[in-house]
Amino acid sequence: QVQLKESGPGLVQPSQTLSLTCTVSGFSLTSNSVSWVRQPPGKGLEWMGAIWSGGSTDYNSALKSRLSISRDTSKSQVFLKMNSLQTEDTAIYFCTFMYTTDYYPDWFAYWGQGTLVTVSS
Amino acid sequence: IQMTQSPSLLSASVGDRVTLSCKAGQNINNYLAWYQQKLGEAPKLLIYNANSLQTGIPSRFSGSGSGTDFTLTISSLQPEDVATYFCQQYNSWYTFGAGTKLELK
């Protein structure tokens, strides 16, 4: 069955770079796509960006200048890197499975458990 | 695309029929999903394409609507349905509503 699991540091200092890994199983990154979604504590959900099955990426325009998503298909891993972190980037970060192979109307069918990232000195 | 959910908080009793509303800022061609998020958990997909029930989701959940106005209905509220419910459009990229928190009266 489809599974996703996020990992990464729980604490990041302001102005530093966040690096997260999403390890997937039950599907191939060359057949489906993965998006990252984040949720500040007690608040709503924000789509951050996606990596499509062909390896291309798209980003939320509000984060595009700071965000990079990549993958290692041999390890079934997707990576998120975001620089210049501020306190407002404190959130739970989720990776999600999408059936689509490229940008196309599609929903987030499966979610990882999420990882809390706190930006603080 | 702005998504507006109402109410933000809903109190209901076990067995009640519950209706949650979601309005899109423009026509989203029925590209709408509903998610349930219980405290401390990841969101879980309930409904996609406005009215298609995700596999494994109880039939007491249903979605309806078209264009800009959508509804999630729980036909008979159960204690395990206490959660926050989010709608999400995927007609133009992806945006979520702010959520409706459902509690027991």
JSON list of N, CA, C and O in Angstrom, two decimals, chain A residues 35 37 39 43-47 50 52 58-59 94 98-100 102-114, chain B residues 31-33 35 37 40-45 47-49 54-55 86 88-99:
[
{"chain": "A", "resi": 35, "resn": "SER", "atom": "N", "xyz": [3.67, 15.85, -3.68]},
{"chain": "A", "resi": 35, "resn": "SER", "atom": "CA", "xyz": [3.60, 17.26, -3.29]},
{"chain": "A", "resi": 35, "resn": "SER", "atom": "C", "xyz": [3.98, 17.41, -1.84]},
{"chain": "A", "resi": 35, "resn": "SER", "atom": "O", "xyz": [3.85, 16.47, -1.05]},
{"chain": "A", "resi": 37, "resn": "VAL", "atom": "N", "xyz": [3.04, 19.78, 1.47]},
{"chain": "A", "resi": 37, "resn": "VAL", "atom": "CA", "xyz": [2.01, 20.66, 2.04]},
{"chain": "A", "resi": 37, "resn": "VAL", "atom": "C", "xyz": [2.43, 20.96, 3.47]},
{"chain": "A", "resi": 37, "resn": "VAL", "atom": "O", "xyz": [2.92, 20.07, 4.17]},
{"chain": "A", "resi": 39, "resn": "GLN", "atom": "N", "xyz": [1.56, 23.06, 7.39]},
{"chain": "A", "resi": 39, "resn": "GLN", "atom": "CA", "xyz": [0.46, 23.51, 8.25]},
{"chain": "A", "resi": 39, "resn": "GLN", "atom": "C", "xyz": [1.06, 24.14, 9.51]},
{"chain": "A", "resi": 39, "resn": "GLN", "atom": "O", "xyz": [1.53, 23.42, 10.39]},
{"chain": "A", "resi": 43, "resn": "LYS", "atom": "N", "xyz": [-3.31, 26.00, 12.46]},
{"chain": "A", "resi": 43, "resn": "LYS", "atom": "CA", "xyz": [-3.79, 26.78, 11.32]},
{"chain": "A", "resi": 43, "resn": "LYS", "atom": "C", "xyz": [-4.10, 25.89, 10.12]},
{"chain": "A", "resi": 43, "resn": "LYS", "atom": "O", "xyz": [-4.21, 24.68, 10.24]},
{"chain": "A", "resi": 44, "resn": "GLY", "atom": "N", "xyz": [-4.29, 26.53, 8.96]},
{"chain": "A", "resi": 44, "resn": "GLY", "atom": "CA", "xyz": [-4.70, 25.82, 7.77]},
{"chain": "A", "resi": 44, "resn": "GLY", "atom": "C", "xyz": [-3.55, 25.24, 6.97]},
{"chain": "A", "resi": 44, "resn": "GLY", "atom": "O", "xyz": [-2.40, 25.26, 7.39]},
{"chain": "A", "resi": 45, "resn": "LEU", "atom": "N", "xyz": [-3.89, 24.72, 5.80]},
{"chain": "A", "resi": 45, "resn": "LEU", "atom": "CA", "xyz": [-2.94, 23.98, 4.96]},
{"chain": "A", "resi": 45, "resn": "LEU", "atom": "C", "xyz": [-2.50, 24.82, 3.77]},
{"chain": "A", "resi": 45, "resn": "LEU", "atom": "O", "xyz": [-3.31, 25.56, 3.17]},
{"chain": "A", "resi": 46, "resn": "GLU", "atom": "N", "xyz": [-1.25, 24.69, 3.41]},
{"chain": "A", "resi": 46, "resn": "GLU", "atom": "CA", "xyz": [-0.68, 25.44, 2.28]},
{"chain": "A", "resi": 46, "resn": "GLU", "atom": "C", "xyz": [0.11, 24.49, 1.38]},
{"chain": "A", "resi": 46, "resn": "GLU", "atom": "O", "xyz": [1.06, 23.84, 1.85]},
{"chain": "A", "resi": 47, "resn": "TRP", "atom": "N", "xyz": [-0.27, 24.42, 0.10]},
{"chain": "A", "resi": 47, "resn": "TRP", "atom": "CA", "xyz": [0.50, 23.65, -0.85]},
{"chain": "A", "resi": 47, "resn": "TRP", "atom": "C", "xyz": [1.80, 24.39, -1.14]},
{"chain": "A", "resi": 47, "resn": "TRP", "atom": "O", "xyz": [1.80, 25.59, -1.41]},
{"chain": "A", "resi": 50, "resn": "ALA", "atom": "N", "xyz": [5.40, 20.64, -6.00]},
{"chain": "A", "resi": 50, "resn": "ALA", "atom": "CA", "xyz": [5.26, 19.25, -6.43]},
{"chain": "A", "resi": 50, "resn": "ALA", "atom": "C", "xyz": [6.42, 18.85, -7.32]},
{"chain": "A", "resi": 50, "resn": "ALA", "atom": "O", "xyz": [7.01, 19.69, -8.01]},
{"chain": "A", "resi": 52, "resn": "TRP", "atom": "N", "xyz": [6.79, 16.07, -10.33]},
{"chain": "A", "resi": 52, "resn": "TRP", "atom": "CA", "xyz": [5.98, 15.20, -11.15]},
{"chain": "A", "resi": 52, "resn": "TRP", "atom": "C", "xyz": [6.74, 13.93, -11.51]},
{"chain": "A", "resi": 52, "resn": "TRP", "atom": "O", "xyz": [7.96, 13.85, -11.30]},
{"chain": "A", "resi": 58, "resn": "ASP", "atom": "N", "xyz": [7.00, 22.12, -9.88]},
{"chain": "A", "resi": 58, "resn": "ASP", "atom": "CA", "xyz": [6.24, 23.37, -9.82]},
{"chain": "A", "resi": 58, "resn": "ASP", "atom": "C", "xyz": [6.15, 23.80, -8.37]},
{"chain": "A", "resi": 58, "resn": "ASP", "atom": "O", "xyz": [6.09, 22.96, -7.47]},
{"chain": "A", "resi": 59, "resn": "TYR", "atom": "N", "xyz": [6.12, 25.12, -8.17]},
{"chain": "A", "resi": 59, "resn": "TYR", "atom": "CA", "xyz": [6.13, 25.66, -6.82]},
{"chain": "A", "resi": 59, "resn": "TYR", "atom": "C", "xyz": [5.04, 26.70, -6.62]},
{"chain": "A", "resi": 59, "resn": "TYR", "atom": "O", "xyz": [4.65, 27.40, -7.56]},
{"chain": "A", "resi": 94, "resn": "PHE", "atom": "N", "xyz": [4.14, 18.07, 5.49]},
{"chain": "A", "resi": 94, "resn": "PHE", "atom": "CA", "xyz": [3.64, 16.78, 5.02]},
{"chain": "A", "resi": 94, "resn": "PHE", "atom": "C", "xyz": [4.09, 16.56, 3.57]},
{"chain": "A", "resi": 94, "resn": "PHE", "atom": "O", "xyz": [4.07, 17.50, 2.76]},
{"chain": "A", "resi": 98, "resn": "MET", "atom": "N", "xyz": [0.18, 11.83, -5.17]},
{"chain": "A", "resi": 98, "resn": "MET", "atom": "CA", "xyz": [-0.79, 12.23, -6.18]},
{"chain": "A", "resi": 98, "resn": "MET", "atom": "C", "xyz": [-0.76, 11.20, -7.29]},
{"chain": "A", "resi": 98, "resn": "MET", "atom": "O", "xyz": [0.30, 10.77, -7.73]},
{"chain": "A", "resi": 99, "resn": "TYR", "atom": "N", "xyz": [-1.94, 10.83, -7.79]},
{"chain": "A", "resi": 99, "resn": "TYR", "atom": "CA", "xyz": [-2.02, 9.84, -8.86]},
{"chain": "A", "resi": 99, "resn": "TYR", "atom": "C", "xyz": [-1.44, 10.39, -10.17]},
{"chain": "A", "resi": 99, "resn": "TYR", "atom": "O", "xyz": [-0.87, 9.64, -10.96]},
{"chain": "A", "resi": 100, "resn": "THR", "atom": "N", "xyz": [-1.57, 11.70, -10.38]},
{"chain": "A", "resi": 100, "resn": "THR", "atom": "CA", "xyz": [-1.21, 12.28, -11.67]},
{"chain": "A", "resi": 100, "resn": "THR", "atom": "C", "xyz": [0.28, 12.14, -11.97]},
{"chain": "A", "resi": 100, "resn": "THR", "atom": "O", "xyz": [1.11, 12.06, -11.06]},
{"chain": "A", "resi": 102, "resn": "ASP", "atom": "N", "xyz": [1.70, 14.44, -14.12]},
{"chain": "A", "resi": 102, "resn": "ASP", "atom": "CA", "xyz": [2.15, 15.80, -14.43]},
{"chain": "A", "resi": 102, "resn": "ASP", "atom": "C", "xyz": [1.09, 16.76, -13.91]},
{"chain": "A", "resi": 102, "resn": "ASP", "atom": "O", "xyz": [0.07, 16.32, -13.37]},
{"chain": "A", "resi": 103, "resn": "TYR", "atom": "N", "xyz": [1.33, 18.07, -14.08]},
{"chain": "A", "resi": 103, "resn": "TYR", "atom": "CA", "xyz": [0.34, 19.01, -13.56]},
{"chain": "A", "resi": 103, "resn": "TYR", "atom": "C", "xyz": [-0.99, 18.77, -14.26]},
{"chain": "A", "resi": 103, "resn": "TYR", "atom": "O", "xyz": [-1.10, 18.91, -15.47]},
{"chain": "A", "resi": 104, "resn": "TYR", "atom": "N", "xyz": [-1.98, 18.43, -13.48]},
{"chain": "A", "resi": 104, "resn": "TYR", "atom": "CA", "xyz": [-3.31, 18.06, -13.95]},
{"chain": "A", "resi": 104, "resn": "TYR", "atom": "C", "xyz": [-4.20, 18.08, -12.72]},
{"chain": "A", "resi": 104, "resn": "TYR", "atom": "O", "xyz": [-3.72, 17.81, -11.63]},
{"chain": "A", "resi": 105, "resn": "PRO", "atom": "N", "xyz": [-5.49, 18.41, -12.87]},
{"chain": "A", "resi": 105, "resn": "PRO", "atom": "CA", "xyz": [-6.36, 18.40, -11.69]},
{"chain": "A", "resi": 105, "resn": "PRO", "atom": "C", "xyz": [-6.31, 17.07, -10.94]},
{"chain": "A", "resi": 105, "resn": "PRO", "atom": "O", "xyz": [-6.68, 16.04, -11.49]},
{"chain": "A", "resi": 106, "resn": "ASP", "atom": "N", "xyz": [-5.83, 17.10, -9.72]},
{"chain": "A", "resi": 106, "resn": "ASP", "atom": "CA", "xyz": [-5.68, 15.87, -8.95]},
{"chain": "A", "resi": 106, "resn": "ASP", "atom": "C", "xyz": [-5.68, 16.23, -7.49]},
{"chain": "A", "resi": 106, "resn": "ASP", "atom": "O", "xyz": [-5.35, 17.35, -7.10]},
{"chain": "A", "resi": 107, "resn": "TRP", "atom": "N", "xyz": [-5.99, 15.27, -6.67]},
{"chain": "A", "resi": 107, "resn": "TRP", "atom": "CA", "xyz": [-6.12, 15.48, -5.24]},
{"chain": "A", "resi": 107, "resn": "TRP", "atom": "C", "xyz": [-4.95, 14.82, -4.52]},
{"chain": "A", "resi": 107, "resn": "TRP", "atom": "O", "xyz": [-4.16, 14.10, -5.12]},
{"chain": "A", "resi": 108, "resn": "PHE", "atom": "N", "xyz": [-4.87, 15.05, -3.21]},
{"chain": "A", "resi": 108, "resn": "PHE", "atom": "CA", "xyz": [-3.81, 14.47, -2.38]},
{"chain": "A", "resi": 108, "resn": "PHE", "atom": "C", "xyz": [-4.37, 13.21, -1.72]},
{"chain": "A", "resi": 108, "resn": "PHE", "atom": "O", "xyz": [-5.03, 13.28, -0.70]},
{"chain": "A", "resi": 109, "resn": "ALA", "atom": "N", "xyz": [-4.10, 12.07, -2.35]},
{"chain": "A", "resi": 109, "resn": "ALA", "atom": "CA", "xyz": [-4.79, 10.84, -1.97]},
{"chain": "A", "resi": 109, "resn": "ALA", "atom": "C", "xyz": [-4.25, 10.23, -0.67]},
{"chain": "A", "resi": 109, "resn": "ALA", "atom": "O", "xyz": [-5.01, 9.65, 0.10]},
{"chain": "A", "resi": 110, "resn": "TYR", "atom": "N", "xyz": [-2.95, 10.34, -0.48]},
{"chain": "A", "resi": 110, "resn": "TYR", "atom": "CA", "xyz": [-2.34, 9.78, 0.73]},
{"chain": "A", "resi": 110, "resn": "TYR", "atom": "C", "xyz": [-1.34, 10.79, 1.29]},
{"chain": "A", "resi": 110, "resn": "TYR", "atom": "O", "xyz": [-0.68, 11.50, 0.53]},
{"chain": "A", "resi": 111, "resn": "TRP", "atom": "N", "xyz": [-1.22, 10.79, 2.62]},
{"chain": "A", "resi": 111, "resn": "TRP", "atom": "CA", "xyz": [-0.36, 11.75, 3.32]},
{"chain": "A", "resi": 111, "resn": "TRP", "atom": "C", "xyz": [0.61, 11.02, 4.23]},
{"chain": "A", "resi": 111, "resn": "TRP", "atom": "O", "xyz": [0.26, 9.99, 4.83]},
{"chain": "A", "resi": 112, "resn": "GLY", "atom": "N", "xyz": [1.80, 11.57, 4.37]},
{"chain": "A", "resi": 112, "resn": "GLY", "atom": "CA", "xyz": [2.69, 11.11, 5.41]},
{"chain": "A", "resi": 112, "resn": "GLY", "atom": "C", "xyz": [2.19, 11.59, 6.76]},
{"chain": "A", "resi": 112, "resn": "GLY", "atom": "O", "xyz": [1.24, 12.39, 6.84]},
{"chain": "A", "resi": 113, "resn": "GLN", "atom": "N", "xyz": [2.83, 11.16, 7.81]},
{"chain": "A", "resi": 113, "resn": "GLN", "atom": "CA", "xyz": [2.43, 11.53, 9.17]},
{"chain": "A", "resi": 113, "resn": "GLN", "atom": "C", "xyz": [2.77, 12.97, 9.50]},
{"chain": "A", "resi": 113, "resn": "GLN", "atom": "O", "xyz": [2.20, 13.56, 10.42]},
{"chain": "A", "resi": 114, "resn": "GLY", "atom": "N", "xyz": [3.70, 13.55, 8.73]},
{"chain": "A", "resi": 114, "resn": "GLY", "atom": "CA", "xyz": [4.11, 14.92, 8.97]},
{"chain": "A", "resi": 114, "resn": "GLY", "atom": "C", "xyz": [5.28, 15.00, 9.93]},
{"chain": "A", "resi": 114, "resn": "GLY", "atom": "O", "xyz": [5.47, 14.13, 10.78]},
{"chain": "B", "resi": 31, "resn": "TYR", "atom": "N", "xyz": [-13.67, 20.35, -9.33]},
{"chain": "B", "resi": 31, "resn": "TYR", "atom": "CA", "xyz": [-12.37, 19.83, -8.88]},
{"chain": "B", "resi": 31, "resn": "TYR", "atom": "C", "xyz": [-12.20, 20.19, -7.40]},
{"chain": "B", "resi": 31, "resn": "TYR", "atom": "O", "xyz": [-11.43, 21.09, -7.04]},
{"chain": "B", "resi": 32, "resn": "LEU", "atom": "N", "xyz": [-12.94, 19.47, -6.56]},
{"chain": "B", "resi": 32, "resn": "LEU", "atom": "CA", "xyz": [-12.96, 19.76, -5.13]},
{"chain": "B", "resi": 32, "resn": "LEU", "atom": "C", "xyz": [-12.81, 18.48, -4.33]},
{"chain": "B", "resi": 32, "resn": "LEU", "atom": "O", "xyz": [-13.45, 17.47, -4.65]},
{"chain": "B", "resi": 33, "resn": "ALA", "atom": "N", "xyz": [-11.98, 18.56, -3.29]},
{"chain": "B", "resi": 33, "resn": "ALA", "atom": "CA", "xyz": [-11.79, 17.44, -2.38]},
{"chain": "B", "resi": 33, "resn": "ALA", "atom": "C", "xyz": [-12.11, 17.87, -0.95]},
{"chain": "B", "resi": 33, "resn": "ALA", "atom": "O", "xyz": [-12.01, 19.06, -0.62]},
{"chain": "B", "resi": 35, "resn": "TYR", "atom": "N", "xyz": [-11.18, 16.74, 3.13]},
{"chain": "B", "resi": 35, "resn": "TYR", "atom": "CA", "xyz": [-10.28, 16.00, 3.99]},
{"chain": "B", "resi": 35, "resn": "TYR", "atom": "C", "xyz": [-10.76, 16.10, 5.44]},
{"chain": "B", "resi": 35, "resn": "TYR", "atom": "O", "xyz": [-11.30, 17.13, 5.86]},
{"chain": "B", "resi": 37, "resn": "GLN", "atom": "N", "xyz": [-9.26, 15.86, 9.32]},
{"chain": "B", "resi": 37, "resn": "GLN", "atom": "CA", "xyz": [-8.04, 15.85, 10.12]},
{"chain": "B", "resi": 37, "resn": "GLN", "atom": "C", "xyz": [-8.39, 15.76, 11.60]},
{"chain": "B", "resi": 37, "resn": "GLN", "atom": "O", "xyz": [-8.94, 16.70, 12.18]},
{"chain": "B", "resi": 40, "resn": "GLY", "atom": "N", "xyz": [-3.78, 15.87, 15.98]},
{"chain": "B", "resi": 40, "resn": "GLY", "atom": "CA", "xyz": [-2.48, 15.22, 15.99]},
{"chain": "B", "resi": 40, "resn": "GLY", "atom": "C", "xyz": [-2.22, 14.27, 14.83]},
{"chain": "B", "resi": 40, "resn": "GLY", "atom": "O", "xyz": [-1.20, 13.57, 14.83]},
{"chain": "B", "resi": 41, "resn": "GLU", "atom": "N", "xyz": [-3.12, 14.23, 13.85]},
{"chain": "B", "resi": 41, "resn": "GLU", "atom": "CA", "xyz": [-2.97, 13.33, 12.73]},
{"chain": "B", "resi": 41, "resn": "GLU", "atom": "C", "xyz": [-2.85, 14.11, 11.41]},
{"chain": "B", "resi": 41, "resn": "GLU", "atom": "O", "xyz": [-3.14, 15.30, 11.34]},
{"chain": "B", "resi": 42, "resn": "ALA", "atom": "N", "xyz": [-2.45, 13.39, 10.38]},
{"chain": "B", "resi": 42, "resn": "ALA", "atom": "CA", "xyz": [-2.42, 13.98, 9.04]},
{"chain": "B", "resi": 42, "resn": "ALA", "atom": "C", "xyz": [-3.83, 14.02, 8.47]},
{"chain": "B", "resi": 42, "resn": "ALA", "atom": "O", "xyz": [-4.70, 13.24, 8.86]},
{"chain": "B", "resi": 43, "resn": "PRO", "atom": "N", "xyz": [-4.09, 14.93, 7.54]},
{"chain": "B", "resi": 43, "resn": "PRO", "atom": "CA", "xyz": [-5.39, 14.91, 6.86]},
{"chain": "B", "resi": 43, "resn": "PRO", "atom": "C", "xyz": [-5.61, 13.60, 6.12]},
{"chain": "B", "resi": 43, "resn": "PRO", "atom": "O", "xyz": [-4.66, 12.96, 5.67]},
{"chain": "B", "resi": 44, "resn": "LYS", "atom": "N", "xyz": [-6.88, 13.22, 6.03]},
{"chain": "B", "resi": 44, "resn": "LYS", "atom": "CA", "xyz": [-7.26, 12.00, 5.32]},
{"chain": "B", "resi": 44, "resn": "LYS", "atom": "C", "xyz": [-8.31, 12.36, 4.27]},
{"chain": "B", "resi": 44, "resn": "LYS", "atom": "O", "xyz": [-9.28, 13.07, 4.57]},
{"chain": "B", "resi": 45, "resn": "LEU", "atom": "N", "xyz": [-8.09, 11.87, 3.05]},
{"chain": "B", "resi": 45, "resn": "LEU", "atom": "CA", "xyz": [-9.01, 12.16, 1.95]},
{"chain": "B", "resi": 45, "resn": "LEU", "atom": "C", "xyz": [-10.35, 11.45, 2.17]},
{"chain": "B", "resi": 45, "resn": "LEU", "atom": "O", "xyz": [-10.39, 10.25, 2.43]},
{"chain": "B", "resi": 47, "resn": "ILE", "atom": "N", "xyz": [-13.43, 12.73, 0.11]},
{"chain": "B", "resi": 47, "resn": "ILE", "atom": "CA", "xyz": [-14.21, 12.93, -1.11]},
{"chain": "B", "resi": 47, "resn": "ILE", "atom": "C", "xyz": [-13.32, 13.59, -2.14]},
{"chain": "B", "resi": 47, "resn": "ILE", "atom": "O", "xyz": [-12.54, 14.49, -1.81]},
{"chain": "B", "resi": 48, "resn": "TYR", "atom": "N", "xyz": [-13.41, 13.17, -3.41]},
{"chain": "B", "resi": 48, "resn": "TYR", "atom": "CA", "xyz": [-12.73, 13.84, -4.50]},
{"chain": "B", "resi": 48, "resn": "TYR", "atom": "C", "xyz": [-13.71, 14.07, -5.64]},
{"chain": "B", "resi": 48, "resn": "TYR", "atom": "O", "xyz": [-14.79, 13.45, -5.68]},
{"chain": "B", "resi": 49, "resn": "ASN", "atom": "N", "xyz": [-13.35, 14.96, -6.55]},
{"chain": "B", "resi": 49, "resn": "ASN", "atom": "CA", "xyz": [-14.25, 15.33, -7.65]},
{"chain": "B", "resi": 49, "resn": "ASN", "atom": "C", "xyz": [-15.64, 15.70, -7.15]},
{"chain": "B", "resi": 49, "resn": "ASN", "atom": "O", "xyz": [-16.65, 15.38, -7.80]},
{"chain": "B", "resi": 54, "resn": "GLN", "atom": "N", "xyz": [-13.93, 8.33, -1.37]},
{"chain": "B", "resi": 54, "resn": "GLN", "atom": "CA", "xyz": [-12.65, 7.60, -1.36]},
{"chain": "B", "resi": 54, "resn": "GLN", "atom": "C", "xyz": [-12.89, 6.19, -0.81]},
{"chain": "B", "resi": 54, "resn": "GLN", "atom": "O", "xyz": [-13.71, 5.98, 0.09]},
{"chain": "B", "resi": 55, "resn": "THR", "atom": "N", "xyz": [-12.14, 5.24, -1.34]},
{"chain": "B", "resi": 55, "resn": "THR", "atom": "CA", "xyz": [-12.23, 3.85, -0.89]},
{"chain": "B", "resi": 55, "resn": "THR", "atom": "C", "xyz": [-11.99, 3.77, 0.61]},
{"chain": "B", "resi": 55, "resn": "THR", "atom": "O", "xyz": [-11.05, 4.35, 1.15]},
{"chain": "B", "resi": 86, "resn": "PHE", "atom": "N", "xyz": [-11.44, 20.05, 5.98]},
{"chain": "B", "resi": 86, "resn": "PHE", "atom": "CA", "xyz": [-10.93, 21.04, 5.01]},
{"chain": "B", "resi": 86, "resn": "PHE", "atom": "C", "xyz": [-11.43, 20.71, 3.61]},
{"chain": "B", "resi": 86, "resn": "PHE", "atom": "O", "xyz": [-11.44, 19.54, 3.21]},
{"chain": "B", "resi": 88, "resn": "GLN", "atom": "N", "xyz": [-10.64, 21.59, -0.52]},
{"chain": "B", "resi": 88, "resn": "GLN", "atom": "CA", "xyz": [-9.47, 21.95, -1.32]},
{"chain": "B", "resi": 88, "resn": "GLN", "atom": "C", "xyz": [-9.85, 21.94, -2.79]},
{"chain": "B", "resi": 88, "resn": "GLN", "atom": "O", "xyz": [-10.49, 21.00, -3.27]},
{"chain": "B", "resi": 89, "resn": "GLN", "atom": "N", "xyz": [-9.47, 22.99, -3.51]},
{"chain": "B", "resi": 89, "resn": "GLN", "atom": "CA", "xyz": [-9.71, 23.01, -4.94]},
{"chain": "B", "resi": 89, "resn": "GLN", "atom": "C", "xyz": [-8.44, 22.64, -5.68]},
{"chain": "B", "resi": 89, "resn": "GLN", "atom": "O", "xyz": [-7.33, 22.96, -5.22]},
{"chain": "B", "resi": 90, "resn": "TYR", "atom": "N", "xyz": [-8.60, 21.95, -6.81]},
{"chain": "B", "resi": 90, "resn": "TYR", "atom": "CA", "xyz": [-7.44, 21.61, -7.65]},
{"chain": "B", "resi": 90, "resn": "TYR", "atom": "C", "xyz": [-7.72, 21.94, -9.11]},
{"chain": "B", "resi": 90, "resn": "TYR", "atom": "O", "xyz": [-7.15, 21.32, -10.02]},
{"chain": "B", "resi": 91, "resn": "ASN", "atom": "N", "xyz": [-8.58, 22.94, -9.33]},
{"chain": "B", "resi": 91, "resn": "ASN", "atom": "CA", "xyz": [-8.83, 23.41, -10.69]},
{"chain": "B", "resi": 91, "resn": "ASN", "atom": "C", "xyz": [-7.67, 24.27, -11.20]},
{"chain": "B", "resi": 91, "resn": "ASN", "atom": "O", "xyz": [-7.31, 24.21, -12.38]},
{"chain": "B", "resi": 92, "resn": "SER", "atom": "N", "xyz": [-7.13, 25.07, -10.32]},
{"chain": "B", "resi": 92, "resn": "SER", "atom": "CA", "xyz": [-6.01, 25.94, -10.65]},
{"chain": "B", "resi": 92, "resn": "SER", "atom": "C", "xyz": [-5.01, 25.86, -9.49]},
{"chain": "B", "resi": 92, "resn": "SER", "atom": "O", "xyz": [-5.22, 26.49, -8.46]},
{"chain": "B", "resi": 93, "resn": "TRP", "atom": "N", "xyz": [-3.97, 25.10, -9.70]},
{"chain": "B", "resi": 93, "resn": "TRP", "atom": "CA", "xyz": [-3.06, 24.76, -8.61]},
{"chain": "B", "resi": 93, "resn": "TRP", "atom": "C", "xyz": [-3.87, 24.21, -7.44]},
{"chain": "B", "resi": 93, "resn": "TRP", "atom": "O", "xyz": [-4.86, 23.50, -7.67]},
{"chain": "B", "resi": 94, "resn": "TYR", "atom": "N", "xyz": [-3.44, 24.52, -6.22]},
{"chain": "B", "resi": 94, "resn": "TYR", "atom": "CA", "xyz": [-4.09, 23.85, -5.09]},
{"chain": "B", "resi": 94, "resn": "TYR", "atom": "C", "xyz": [-4.22, 24.82, -3.92]},
{"chain": "B", "resi": 94, "resn": "TYR", "atom": "O", "xyz": [-3.21, 25.33, -3.42]},
{"chain": "B", "resi": 95, "resn": "THR", "atom": "N", "xyz": [-5.46, 25.05, -3.47]},
{"chain": "B", "resi": 95, "resn": "THR", "atom": "CA", "xyz": [-5.68, 25.88, -2.28]},
{"chain": "B", "resi": 95, "resn": "THR", "atom": "C", "xyz": [-6.74, 25.23, -1.41]},
{"chain": "B", "resi": 95, "resn": "THR", "atom": "O", "xyz": [-7.65, 24.55, -1.90]},
{"chain": "B", "resi": 96, "resn": "PHE", "atom": "N", "xyz": [-6.59, 25.47, -0.10]},
{"chain": "B", "resi": 96, "resn": "PHE", "atom": "CA", "xyz": [-7.46, 24.88, 0.90]},
{"chain": "B", "resi": 96, "resn": "PHE", "atom": "C", "xyz": [-8.32, 25.95, 1.56]},
{"chain": "B", "resi": 96, "resn": "PHE", "atom": "O", "xyz": [-7.92, 27.11, 1.65]},
{"chain": "B", "resi": 97, "resn": "GLY", "atom": "N", "xyz": [-9.48, 25.52, 2.07]},
{"chain": "B", "resi": 97, "resn": "GLY", "atom": "CA", "xyz": [-10.24, 26.37, 2.96]},
{"chain": "B", "resi": 97, "resn": "GLY", "atom": "C", "xyz": [-9.61, 26.37, 4.34]},
{"chain": "B", "resi": 97, "resn": "GLY", "atom": "O", "xyz": [-8.72, 25.58, 4.63]},
{"chain": "B", "resi": 98, "resn": "ALA", "atom": "N", "xyz": [-10.10, 27.27, 5.20]},
{"chain": "B", "resi": 98, "resn": "ALA", "atom": "CA", "xyz": [-9.54, 27.41, 6.54]},
{"chain": "B", "resi": 98, "resn": "ALA", "atom": "C", "xyz": [-10.01, 26.33, 7.50]},
{"chain": "B", "resi": 98, "resn": "ALA", "atom": "O", "xyz": [-9.46, 26.20, 8.60]},
{"chain": "B", "resi": 99, "resn": "GLY", "atom": "N", "xyz": [-11.03, 25.56, 7.09]},
{"chain": "B", "resi": 99, "resn": "GLY", "atom": "CA", "xyz": [-11.47, 24.44, 7.91]},
{"chain": "B", "resi": 99, "resn": "GLY", "atom": "C", "xyz": [-12.72, 24.71, 8.72]},
{"chain": "B", "resi": 99, "resn": "GLY", "atom": "O", "xyz": [-13.02, 25.85, 9.08]}
]
